[in-house]
Coordinates of C-alpha atoms and ligand atoms in Angstrom, one line a residue:
X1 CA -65.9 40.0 -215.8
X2 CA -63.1 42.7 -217.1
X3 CA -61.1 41.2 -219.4
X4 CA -57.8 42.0 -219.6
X5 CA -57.0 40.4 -223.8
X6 CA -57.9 43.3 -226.1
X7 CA -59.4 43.7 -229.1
X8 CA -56.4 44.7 -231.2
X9 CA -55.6 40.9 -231.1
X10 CA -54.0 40.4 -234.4
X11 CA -53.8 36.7 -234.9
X12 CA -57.0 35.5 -233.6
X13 CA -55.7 34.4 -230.6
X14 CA -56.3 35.4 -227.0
X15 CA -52.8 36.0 -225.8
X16 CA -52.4 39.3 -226.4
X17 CA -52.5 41.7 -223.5
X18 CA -53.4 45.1 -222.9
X19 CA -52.8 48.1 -220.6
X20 CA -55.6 48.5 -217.6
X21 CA -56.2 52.4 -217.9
X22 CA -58.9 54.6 -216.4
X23 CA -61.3 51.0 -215.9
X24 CA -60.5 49.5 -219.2
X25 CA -58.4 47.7 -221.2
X26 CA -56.4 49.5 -224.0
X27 CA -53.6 48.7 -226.4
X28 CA -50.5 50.8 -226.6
X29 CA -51.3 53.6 -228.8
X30 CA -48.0 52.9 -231.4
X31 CA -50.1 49.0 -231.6
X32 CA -46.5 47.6 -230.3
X33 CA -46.4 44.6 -228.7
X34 CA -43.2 42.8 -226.7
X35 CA -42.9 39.1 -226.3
X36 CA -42.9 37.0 -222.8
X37 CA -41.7 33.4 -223.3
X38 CA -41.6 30.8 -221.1
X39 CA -38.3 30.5 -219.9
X40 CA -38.1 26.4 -219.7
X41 CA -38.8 26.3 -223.4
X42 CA -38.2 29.2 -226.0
X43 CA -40.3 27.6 -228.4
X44 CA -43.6 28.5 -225.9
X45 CA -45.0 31.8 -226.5
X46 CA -46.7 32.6 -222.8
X47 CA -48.6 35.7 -224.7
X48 CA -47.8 39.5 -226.1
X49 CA -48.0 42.4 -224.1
X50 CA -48.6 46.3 -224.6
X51 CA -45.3 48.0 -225.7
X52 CA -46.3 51.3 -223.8
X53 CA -44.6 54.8 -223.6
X54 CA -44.6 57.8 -222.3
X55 CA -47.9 58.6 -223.6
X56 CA -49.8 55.6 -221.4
X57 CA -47.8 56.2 -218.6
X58 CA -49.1 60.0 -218.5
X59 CA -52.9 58.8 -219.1
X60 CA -52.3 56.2 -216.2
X61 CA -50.9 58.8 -214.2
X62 CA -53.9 61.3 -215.7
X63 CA -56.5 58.7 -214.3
X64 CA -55.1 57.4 -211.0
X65 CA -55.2 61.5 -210.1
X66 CA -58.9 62.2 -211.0
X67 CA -59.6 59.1 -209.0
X68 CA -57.3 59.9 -205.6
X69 CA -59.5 62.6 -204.1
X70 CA -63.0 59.6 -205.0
X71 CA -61.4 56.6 -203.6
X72 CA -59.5 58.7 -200.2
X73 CA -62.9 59.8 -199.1
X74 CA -64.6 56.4 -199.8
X75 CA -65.0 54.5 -196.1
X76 CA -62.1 52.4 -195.4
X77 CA -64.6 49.6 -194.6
X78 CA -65.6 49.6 -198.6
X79 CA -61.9 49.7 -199.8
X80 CA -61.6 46.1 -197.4
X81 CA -64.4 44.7 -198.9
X82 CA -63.4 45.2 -202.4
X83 CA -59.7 43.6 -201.1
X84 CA -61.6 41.0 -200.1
X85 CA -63.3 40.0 -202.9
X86 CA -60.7 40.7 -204.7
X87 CA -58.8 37.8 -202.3
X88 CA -61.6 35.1 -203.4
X89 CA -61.5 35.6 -206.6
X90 CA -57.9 35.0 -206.8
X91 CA -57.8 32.1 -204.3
X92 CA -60.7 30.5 -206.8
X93 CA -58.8 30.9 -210.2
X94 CA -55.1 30.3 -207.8
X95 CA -54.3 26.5 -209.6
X96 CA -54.6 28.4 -213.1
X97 CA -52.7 31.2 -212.2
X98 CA -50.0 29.8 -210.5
X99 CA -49.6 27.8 -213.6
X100 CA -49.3 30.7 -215.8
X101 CA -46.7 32.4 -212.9
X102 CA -44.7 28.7 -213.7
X103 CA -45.0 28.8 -217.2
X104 CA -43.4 32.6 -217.5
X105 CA -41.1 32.8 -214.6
X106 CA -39.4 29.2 -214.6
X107 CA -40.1 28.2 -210.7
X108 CA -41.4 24.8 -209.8
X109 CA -45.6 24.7 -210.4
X110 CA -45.7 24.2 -206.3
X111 CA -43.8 26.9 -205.9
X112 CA -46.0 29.1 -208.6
X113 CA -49.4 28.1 -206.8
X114 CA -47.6 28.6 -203.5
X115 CA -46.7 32.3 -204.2
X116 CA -50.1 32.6 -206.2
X117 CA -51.9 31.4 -202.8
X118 CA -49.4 33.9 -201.1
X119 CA -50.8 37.0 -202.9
X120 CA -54.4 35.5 -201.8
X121 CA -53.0 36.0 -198.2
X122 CA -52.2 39.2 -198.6
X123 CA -55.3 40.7 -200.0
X124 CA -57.1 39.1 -196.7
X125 CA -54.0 40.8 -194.9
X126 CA -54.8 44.3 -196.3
X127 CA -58.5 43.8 -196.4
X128 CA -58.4 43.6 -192.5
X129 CA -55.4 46.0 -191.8
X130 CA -57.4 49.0 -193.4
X131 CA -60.0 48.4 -190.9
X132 CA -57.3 49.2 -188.0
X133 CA -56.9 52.3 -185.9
X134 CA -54.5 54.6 -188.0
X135 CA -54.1 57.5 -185.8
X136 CA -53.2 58.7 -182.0
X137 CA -55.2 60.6 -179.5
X138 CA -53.1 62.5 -176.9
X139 CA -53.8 64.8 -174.5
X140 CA -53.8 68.4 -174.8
X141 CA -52.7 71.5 -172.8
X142 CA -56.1 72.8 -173.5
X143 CA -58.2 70.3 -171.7
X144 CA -61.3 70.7 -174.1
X145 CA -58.8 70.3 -177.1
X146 CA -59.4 67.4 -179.0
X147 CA -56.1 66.5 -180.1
X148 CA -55.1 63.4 -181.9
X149 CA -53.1 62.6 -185.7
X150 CA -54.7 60.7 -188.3
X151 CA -52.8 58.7 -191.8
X152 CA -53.3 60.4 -194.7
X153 CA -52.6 58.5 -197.9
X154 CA -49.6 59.5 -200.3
X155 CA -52.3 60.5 -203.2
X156 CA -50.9 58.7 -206.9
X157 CA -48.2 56.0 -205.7
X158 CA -46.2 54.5 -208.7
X159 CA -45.5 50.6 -207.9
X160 CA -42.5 49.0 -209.4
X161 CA -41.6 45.4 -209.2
X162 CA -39.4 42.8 -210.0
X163 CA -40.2 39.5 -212.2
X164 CA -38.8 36.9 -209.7
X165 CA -41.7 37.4 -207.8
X166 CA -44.1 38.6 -210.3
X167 CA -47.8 38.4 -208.0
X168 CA -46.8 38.4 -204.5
X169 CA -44.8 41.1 -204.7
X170 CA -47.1 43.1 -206.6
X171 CA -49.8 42.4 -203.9
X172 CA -47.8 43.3 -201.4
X173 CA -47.0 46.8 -202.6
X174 CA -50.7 47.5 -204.4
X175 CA -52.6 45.7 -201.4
X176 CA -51.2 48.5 -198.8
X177 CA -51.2 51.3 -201.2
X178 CA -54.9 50.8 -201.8
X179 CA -56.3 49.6 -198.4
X180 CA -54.8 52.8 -197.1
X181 CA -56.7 55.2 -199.7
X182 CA -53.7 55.6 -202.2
X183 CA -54.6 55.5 -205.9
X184 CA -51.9 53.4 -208.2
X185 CA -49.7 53.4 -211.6
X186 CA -47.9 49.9 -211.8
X187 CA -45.4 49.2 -214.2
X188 CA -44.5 45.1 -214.0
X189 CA -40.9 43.6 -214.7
X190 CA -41.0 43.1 -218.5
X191 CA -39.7 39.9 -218.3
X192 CA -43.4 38.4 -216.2
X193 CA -46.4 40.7 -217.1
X194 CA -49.2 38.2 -216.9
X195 CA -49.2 37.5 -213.2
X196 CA -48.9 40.8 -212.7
X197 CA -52.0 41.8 -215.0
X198 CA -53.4 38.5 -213.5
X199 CA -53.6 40.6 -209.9
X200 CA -55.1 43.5 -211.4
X201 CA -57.7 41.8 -213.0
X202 CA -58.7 40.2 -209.6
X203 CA -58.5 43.3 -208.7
X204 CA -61.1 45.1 -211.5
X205 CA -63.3 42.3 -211.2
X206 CA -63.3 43.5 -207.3
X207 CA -65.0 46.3 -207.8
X208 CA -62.1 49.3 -207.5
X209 CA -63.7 52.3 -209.6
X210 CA -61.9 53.2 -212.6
X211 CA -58.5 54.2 -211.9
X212 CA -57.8 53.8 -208.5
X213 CA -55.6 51.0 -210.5
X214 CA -53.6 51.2 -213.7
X215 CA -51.2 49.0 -215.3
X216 CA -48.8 50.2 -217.9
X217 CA -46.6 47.5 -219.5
X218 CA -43.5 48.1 -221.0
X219 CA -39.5 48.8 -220.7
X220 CA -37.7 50.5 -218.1
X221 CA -36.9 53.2 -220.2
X222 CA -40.1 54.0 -221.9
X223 CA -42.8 53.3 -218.6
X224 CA -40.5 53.3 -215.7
X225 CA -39.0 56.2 -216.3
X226 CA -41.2 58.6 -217.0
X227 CA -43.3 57.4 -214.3
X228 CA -41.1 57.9 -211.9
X229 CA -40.1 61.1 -213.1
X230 CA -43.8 62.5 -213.0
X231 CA -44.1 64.9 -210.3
X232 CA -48.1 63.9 -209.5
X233 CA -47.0 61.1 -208.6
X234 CA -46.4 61.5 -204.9
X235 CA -44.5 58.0 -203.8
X236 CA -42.5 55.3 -205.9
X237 CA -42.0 51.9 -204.3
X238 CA -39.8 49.6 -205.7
X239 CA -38.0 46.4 -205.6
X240 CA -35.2 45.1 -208.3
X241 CA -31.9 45.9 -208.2
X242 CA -29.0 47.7 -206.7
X243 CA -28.0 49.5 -209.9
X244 CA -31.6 51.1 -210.7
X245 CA -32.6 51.7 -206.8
X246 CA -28.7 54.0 -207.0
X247 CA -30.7 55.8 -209.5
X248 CA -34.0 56.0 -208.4
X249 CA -32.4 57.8 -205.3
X250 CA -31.5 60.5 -207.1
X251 CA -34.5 61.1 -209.8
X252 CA -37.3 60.7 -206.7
X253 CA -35.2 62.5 -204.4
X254 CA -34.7 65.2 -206.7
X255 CA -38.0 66.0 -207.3
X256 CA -39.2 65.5 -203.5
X257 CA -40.4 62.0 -204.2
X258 CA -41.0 59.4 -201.5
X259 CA -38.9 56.6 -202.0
X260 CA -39.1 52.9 -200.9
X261 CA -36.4 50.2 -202.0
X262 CA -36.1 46.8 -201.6
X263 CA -32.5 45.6 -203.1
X264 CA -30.3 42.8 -203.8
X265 CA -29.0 40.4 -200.5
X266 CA -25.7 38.7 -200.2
X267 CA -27.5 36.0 -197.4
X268 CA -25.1 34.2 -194.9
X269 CA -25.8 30.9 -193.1
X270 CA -23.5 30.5 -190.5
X271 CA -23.2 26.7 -189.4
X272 CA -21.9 25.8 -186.6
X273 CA -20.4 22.4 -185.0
X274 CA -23.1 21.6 -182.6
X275 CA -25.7 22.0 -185.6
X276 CA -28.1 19.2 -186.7
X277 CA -25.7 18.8 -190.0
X278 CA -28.3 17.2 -192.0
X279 CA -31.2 19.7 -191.3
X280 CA -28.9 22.8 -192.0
X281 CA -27.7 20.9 -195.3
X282 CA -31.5 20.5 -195.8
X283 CA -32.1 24.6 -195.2
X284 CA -29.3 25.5 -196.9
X285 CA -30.7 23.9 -200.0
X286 CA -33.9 25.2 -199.7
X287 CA -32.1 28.8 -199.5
X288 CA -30.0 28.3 -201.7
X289 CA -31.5 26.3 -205.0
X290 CA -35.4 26.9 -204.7
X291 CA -36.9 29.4 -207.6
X292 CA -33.4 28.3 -209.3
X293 CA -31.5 30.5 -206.1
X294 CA -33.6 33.7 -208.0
X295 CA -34.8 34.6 -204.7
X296 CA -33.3 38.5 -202.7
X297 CA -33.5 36.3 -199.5
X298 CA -31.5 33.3 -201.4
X299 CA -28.6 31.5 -199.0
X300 CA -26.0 32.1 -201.3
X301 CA -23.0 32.2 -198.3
X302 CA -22.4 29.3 -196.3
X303 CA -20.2 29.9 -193.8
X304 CA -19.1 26.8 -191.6
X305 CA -17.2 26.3 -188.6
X306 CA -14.0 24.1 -189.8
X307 CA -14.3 21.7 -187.7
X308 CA -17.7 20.2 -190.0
X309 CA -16.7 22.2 -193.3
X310 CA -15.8 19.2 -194.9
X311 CA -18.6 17.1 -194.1
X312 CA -20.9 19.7 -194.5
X313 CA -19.6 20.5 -197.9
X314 CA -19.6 16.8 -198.8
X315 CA -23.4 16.2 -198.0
X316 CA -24.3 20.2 -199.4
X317 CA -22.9 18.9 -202.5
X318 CA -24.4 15.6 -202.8
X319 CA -28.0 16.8 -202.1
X320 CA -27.4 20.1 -204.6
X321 CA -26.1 17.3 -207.4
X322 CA -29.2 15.0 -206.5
X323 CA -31.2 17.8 -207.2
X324 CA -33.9 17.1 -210.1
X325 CA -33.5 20.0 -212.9
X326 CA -36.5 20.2 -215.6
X327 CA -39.3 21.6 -216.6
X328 CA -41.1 23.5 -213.7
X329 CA -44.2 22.2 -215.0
X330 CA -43.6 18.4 -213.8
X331 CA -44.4 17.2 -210.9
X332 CA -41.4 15.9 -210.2
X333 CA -39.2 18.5 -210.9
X334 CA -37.2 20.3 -207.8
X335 CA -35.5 23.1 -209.7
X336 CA -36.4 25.1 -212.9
X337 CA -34.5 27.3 -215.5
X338 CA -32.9 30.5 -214.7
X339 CA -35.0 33.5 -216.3
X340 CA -33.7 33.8 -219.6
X341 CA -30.7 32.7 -221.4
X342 CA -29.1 36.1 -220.4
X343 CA -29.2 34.9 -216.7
X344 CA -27.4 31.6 -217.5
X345 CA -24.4 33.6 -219.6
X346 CA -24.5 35.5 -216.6
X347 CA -23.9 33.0 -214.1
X348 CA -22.0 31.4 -215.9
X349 CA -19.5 33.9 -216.4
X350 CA -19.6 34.6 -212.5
X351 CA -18.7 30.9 -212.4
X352 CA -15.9 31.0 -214.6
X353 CA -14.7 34.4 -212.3
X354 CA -14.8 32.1 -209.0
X355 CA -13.2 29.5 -210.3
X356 CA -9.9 31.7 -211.2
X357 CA -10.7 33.5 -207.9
X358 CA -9.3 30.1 -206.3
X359 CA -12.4 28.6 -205.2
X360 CA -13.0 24.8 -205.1
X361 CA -16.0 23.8 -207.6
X362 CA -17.6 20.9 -205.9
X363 CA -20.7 20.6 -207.6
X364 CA -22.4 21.7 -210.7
X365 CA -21.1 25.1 -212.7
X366 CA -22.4 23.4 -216.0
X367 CA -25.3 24.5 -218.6
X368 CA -28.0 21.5 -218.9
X369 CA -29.3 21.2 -222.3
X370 CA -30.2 17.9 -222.2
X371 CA -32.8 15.5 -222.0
X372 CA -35.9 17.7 -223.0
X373 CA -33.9 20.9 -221.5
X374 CA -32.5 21.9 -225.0
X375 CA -35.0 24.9 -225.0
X376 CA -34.6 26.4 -221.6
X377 CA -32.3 28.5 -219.8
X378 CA -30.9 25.6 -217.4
X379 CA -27.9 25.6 -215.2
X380 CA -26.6 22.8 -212.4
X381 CA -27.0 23.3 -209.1
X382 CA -23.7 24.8 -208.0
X383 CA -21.7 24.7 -205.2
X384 CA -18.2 26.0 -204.4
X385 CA -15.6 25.0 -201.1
X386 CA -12.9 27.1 -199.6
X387 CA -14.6 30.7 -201.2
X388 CA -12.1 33.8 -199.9
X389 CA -15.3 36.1 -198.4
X390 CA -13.3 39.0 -200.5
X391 CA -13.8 37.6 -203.9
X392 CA -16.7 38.5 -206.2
X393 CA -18.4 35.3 -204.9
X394 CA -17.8 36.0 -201.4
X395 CA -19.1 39.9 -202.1
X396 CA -21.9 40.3 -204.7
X397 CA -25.6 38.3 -205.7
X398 CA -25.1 36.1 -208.4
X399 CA -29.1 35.3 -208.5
X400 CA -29.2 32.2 -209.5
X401 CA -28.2 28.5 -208.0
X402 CA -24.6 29.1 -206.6
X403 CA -23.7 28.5 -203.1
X404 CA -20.4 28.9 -201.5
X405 CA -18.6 27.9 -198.7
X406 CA -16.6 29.6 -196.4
X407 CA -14.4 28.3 -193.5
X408 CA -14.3 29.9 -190.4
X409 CA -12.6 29.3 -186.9
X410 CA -15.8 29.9 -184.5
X411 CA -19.0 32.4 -184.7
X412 CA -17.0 35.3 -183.8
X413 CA -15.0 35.1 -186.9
X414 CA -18.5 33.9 -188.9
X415 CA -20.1 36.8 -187.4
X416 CA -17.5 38.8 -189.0
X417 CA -17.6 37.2 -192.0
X418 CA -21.6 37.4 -192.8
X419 CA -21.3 40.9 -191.9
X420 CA -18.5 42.2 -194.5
X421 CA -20.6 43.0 -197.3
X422 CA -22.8 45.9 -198.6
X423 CA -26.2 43.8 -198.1
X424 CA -28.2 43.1 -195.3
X425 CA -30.9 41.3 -196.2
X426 CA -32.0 38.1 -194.1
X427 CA -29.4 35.3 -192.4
X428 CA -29.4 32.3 -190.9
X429 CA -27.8 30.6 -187.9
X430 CA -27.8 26.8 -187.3
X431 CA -26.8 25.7 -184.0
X432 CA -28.4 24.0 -180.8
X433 CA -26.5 26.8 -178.2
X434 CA -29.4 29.0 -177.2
X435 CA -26.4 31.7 -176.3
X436 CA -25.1 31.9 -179.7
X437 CA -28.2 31.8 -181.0
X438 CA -29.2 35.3 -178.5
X439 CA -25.6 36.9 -179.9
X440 CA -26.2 36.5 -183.3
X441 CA -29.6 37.9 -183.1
X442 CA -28.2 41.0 -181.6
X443 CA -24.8 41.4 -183.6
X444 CA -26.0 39.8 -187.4
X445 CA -26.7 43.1 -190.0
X446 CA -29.7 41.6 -191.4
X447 CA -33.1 42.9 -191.6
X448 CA -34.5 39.4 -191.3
X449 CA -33.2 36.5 -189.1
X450 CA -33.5 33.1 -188.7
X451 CA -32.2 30.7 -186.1
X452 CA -32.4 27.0 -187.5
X453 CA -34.3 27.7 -190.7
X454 CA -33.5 29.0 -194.4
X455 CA -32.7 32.7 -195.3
X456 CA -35.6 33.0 -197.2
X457 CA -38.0 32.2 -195.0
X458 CA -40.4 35.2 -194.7
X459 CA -44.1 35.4 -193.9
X460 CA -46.6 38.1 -195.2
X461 CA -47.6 39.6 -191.9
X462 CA -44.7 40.6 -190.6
X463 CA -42.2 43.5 -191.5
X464 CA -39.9 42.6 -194.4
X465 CA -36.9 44.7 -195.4
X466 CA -33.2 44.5 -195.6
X467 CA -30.4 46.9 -193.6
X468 CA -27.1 48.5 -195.3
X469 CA -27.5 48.6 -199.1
X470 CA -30.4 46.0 -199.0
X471 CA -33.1 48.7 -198.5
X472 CA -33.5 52.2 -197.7
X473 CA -34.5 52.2 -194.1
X474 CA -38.1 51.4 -194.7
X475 CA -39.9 47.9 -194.2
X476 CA -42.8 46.4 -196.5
X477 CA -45.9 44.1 -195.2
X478 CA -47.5 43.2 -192.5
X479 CA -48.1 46.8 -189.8
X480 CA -45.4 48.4 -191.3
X481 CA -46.5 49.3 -195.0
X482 CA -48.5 51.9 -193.6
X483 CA -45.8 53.8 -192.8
X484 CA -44.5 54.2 -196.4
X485 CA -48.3 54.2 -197.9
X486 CA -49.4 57.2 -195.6
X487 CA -48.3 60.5 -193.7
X488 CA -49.3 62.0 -190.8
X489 CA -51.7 64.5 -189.9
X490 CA -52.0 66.4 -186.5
X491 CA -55.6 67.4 -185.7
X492 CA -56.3 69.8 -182.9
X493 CA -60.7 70.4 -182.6
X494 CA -61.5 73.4 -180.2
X495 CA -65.0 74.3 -179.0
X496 CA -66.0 77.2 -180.6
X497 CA -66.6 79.9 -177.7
X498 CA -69.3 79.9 -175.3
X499 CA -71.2 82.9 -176.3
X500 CA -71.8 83.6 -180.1
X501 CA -71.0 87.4 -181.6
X502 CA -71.7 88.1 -185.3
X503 CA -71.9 91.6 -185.4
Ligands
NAP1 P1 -34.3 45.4 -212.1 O1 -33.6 45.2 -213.4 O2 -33.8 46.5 -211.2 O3 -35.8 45.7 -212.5 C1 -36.9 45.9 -211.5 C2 -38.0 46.7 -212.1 O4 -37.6 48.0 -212.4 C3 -38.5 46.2 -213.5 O5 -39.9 46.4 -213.6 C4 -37.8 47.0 -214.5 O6 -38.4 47.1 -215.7 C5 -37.8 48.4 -213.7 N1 -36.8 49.3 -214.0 C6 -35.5 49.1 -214.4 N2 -34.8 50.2 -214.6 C7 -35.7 51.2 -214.3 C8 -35.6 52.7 -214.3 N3 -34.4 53.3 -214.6 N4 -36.6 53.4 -213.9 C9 -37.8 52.8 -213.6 N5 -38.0 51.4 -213.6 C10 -36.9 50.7 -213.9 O7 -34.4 44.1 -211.2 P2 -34.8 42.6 -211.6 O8 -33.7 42.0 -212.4 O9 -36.2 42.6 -212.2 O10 -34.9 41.9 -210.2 C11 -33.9 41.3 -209.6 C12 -33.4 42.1 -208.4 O11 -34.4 42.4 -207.5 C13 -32.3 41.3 -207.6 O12 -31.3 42.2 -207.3 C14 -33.1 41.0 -206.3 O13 -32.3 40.8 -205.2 C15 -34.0 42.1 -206.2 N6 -35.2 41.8 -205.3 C16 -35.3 42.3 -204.1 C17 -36.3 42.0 -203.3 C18 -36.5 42.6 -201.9 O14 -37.6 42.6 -201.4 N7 -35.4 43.1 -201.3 C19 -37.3 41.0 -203.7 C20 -37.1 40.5 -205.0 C21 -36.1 40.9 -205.8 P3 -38.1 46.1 -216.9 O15 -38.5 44.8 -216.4 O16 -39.0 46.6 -218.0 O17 -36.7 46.2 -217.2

């Protein structure tokens, strides 16, 4: 089995974690190490991880090159099977995992083995979707032409994720990438590298020949950057925030990159009066609270007809306050710890904003440091009444467990409302009127959209992407990653002439 600890352990124990270069495992080359600690309790190292630079980055980019032109021409059939492998052997060490994902992201354990199971999904996606037709055939004006276009992968694709979603996201960017011939750099949020190096060694264990994958750990500046700024490296597809993909636009697009982003949301769940009240409060909570509200599809507008506002608000807020807040690791436990203690001074701060802003706390807004939570990065489920949709709440992701409410006269006015900011990432409509239900399909900006469920619902085989400033036009998983994965090549075979002349 690869193993992904290294050698340059220095403290005899196992938890230190190298880079996955060229088809082995290597320390950074300074011997630097960063810390990832479990964010429920500061006192629990979750392991040390390769503090890489520019130098790894360039020998992951070196090796995922020598190995594009190998692994394009390899059958399609053989890149499924190693996917698929590569699914089973997840799915068998999935409990474990999905523990780990718990222990150094903060969301509940069911949650952690859910998304682990997730990723498992989306191998066995991938596995079969590179088995699929992946051209045209048309006719031609010559009728012995044989004219048709065939997907070519990108070549070396640098992968980029997140940490609130630190395996399924991952698999659903590297899954793609490979199963349509592309060769991989992937640099992991800093703040969750062992699911991530988790997947790839699934992944090496599978079978892929040495660097078709390669993992560089490390910060923004010192791996992201210059792996996004490396020309060989034909397509960067990322997911974080707003502020970096603004960037990324410019340093990929500059250099004739191809560029996929997957952004920050702003989520609405319009209400209305003829709603089953209890199952939207029930969604809304879902949306709004699970993985601590850390989610880009996270409900984190409510916006409710007037004439239910106040009931809704009054059962939102008793079922957000009834929530259980602890460590993700207990069964019992419904909400974990934001990510770090950053993310709480941050919310916090965005709390104290709304609240001068005008709007009506109604539940939570306080740290928790009690009750074995002294170590973790814990904050209340909040919830706010009477938010103005222009304030800072109304306008921007807090990411983390903050919901407000909004007023509104009727669905034109929601409508309105849900679409006056710069996201447009998944919404929600609750209501029994099958009419409504039609015109907010058709008029909502959102590039995912329910009718009677949560915002943040969102399965792997479908398209998933956001509209506006959520995304940047293109769509991940299910048929439509091999759009961004590939390009298109037009093919026209003649017959060579009847009679032969080689003098
Ligand atoms: P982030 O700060 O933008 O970081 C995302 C990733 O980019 C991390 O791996 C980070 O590395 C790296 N990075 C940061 N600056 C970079 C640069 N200049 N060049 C290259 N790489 C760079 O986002 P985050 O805080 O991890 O994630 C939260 C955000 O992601 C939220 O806005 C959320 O809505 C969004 N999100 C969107 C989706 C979606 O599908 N639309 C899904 C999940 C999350 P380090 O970790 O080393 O800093």
């Amino acid at each position: 089995m690869a193993q992904a600890t290294t050698a340059t352990s220095r403290d005899g124990t196992d938890n230190h974690f190298a880079n996955y270069i060229g088809g082995s495992w290597r320390a950074a080359s300074s011997g630097g190490t960063f810390e990832n600690r479990n964010p429920a309790n500061s006192d629990d190292l979750v392991g040390r991880f390769a503090a890489s630079g520019a130098e790894e980055t360039r020998a992951a980019v070196d090796a995922a090159a020598e190995a594009a032109a190998g692994w394009q021409r390899i059958s399609a059939i053989a890149r499924a099977n190693i996917l698929h492998k590569a699914a089973n052997l997840l799915e068998a060490r999935a409990q474990e995992i999905g523990r780990e994902l718990t222990r150094e992201e903060g969301k509940t354990l069911k949650e952690g083995i859910g998304e682990t199971g997730r990723a498992v999904q989306i191998l066995r996606y991938y596995a079969g979707e590179a088995q699929q037709p992946s051209g045209e055939h048309y006719p031609s004006m010559n009728p012995r032409t044989l004219l048709y276009t065939v997907r070519d992968p990108l070549g070396v694709v640098g992968i980029i994720t997140p940490w609130n979603f630190p395996i399924a996201i991952p698999a659903w960017k590297i899954a793609p990438a490979l199963a349509f011939g592309n060769t991989v750099v992937f640099k992991p949020a800093s703040l969750t590298p062992l699911s991530a190096l988790r997947l790839v060694e699934v992944l090496a264990e599978a079978g892929l020949p040495p660097g078709v994958l390669n993992l560089v750990t490390g910060s923004a500046a010192d791996v992201g950057d210059p792996l996004v700024r490396d020309e060989r490296v034909a397509g960067i597809s990322f997911t974080g925030s707003n502020a970096v993909g603004a960037s990324l636009r410019i340093t990929v697009a500059e250099r004739g990159g191809k560029l996929q982003l997957e952004l920050g949301g702003k989520n609405p769940a319009i209400v209305l009066a003829d709603a089953d009240l209890d199952h939207a409060v029930a969604q809304v909570i879902a949306g709004s609270m699970m993985s601590t509200g850390q989610k880009c599809t996270a409900t984190s507008r409510a916006i409710v007809e007037r004439a239910v506002a106040d009931r809704f608000t009054e059962r939102l807020s008793a079922a957000a306050s009834a929530l259980k807040v602890g460590d993700p690791l207990r069964d019992e436990t419904q909400m974990g710890p934001l990510i770090n203690a950053e993310a709480v001074e941050r919310v916090s701060g965005d709390v104290d904003r709304a609240k001068s802003d005008g709007a009506q706390l109604v539940a939570g807004g306080t740290r928790l440091a009690d009750n074995g939570r002294e170590k973790g990065a814990f904050l209340a489920p909040t919830v706010f009444a009477e938010v103005d949709p222009d304030s800072h709440l109304g306008q921007e992701e807090l990411f983390g467990p903050v919901v407000g409410v909004i007023p509104v006269d009727d669905i034109e006015q929601g409508l309105a409302v849900a679409n006056q900011v710069r996201f447009g990432l998944s919404a929600s409509l609750f209501t029994r009127d099958l009419a409504k239900a039609l015109d907010f399909v058709q008029q909502i900006q959102a590039g995912v959209v329910h009718v009677n469920s949560e915002t943040a619902g969102a399965e792997p085989h479908v398209p998933f992407g956001g509209m506006k400033g959520s995304s940047s036009y293109s769509r991940e998983q299910g048929k439509a990653a091999r759009e961004f994965f590939t390009q298109s090549k037009t093919v026209y075979i003649d017959p060579p002439p009847a009679s032969v002349s080689n003098n």
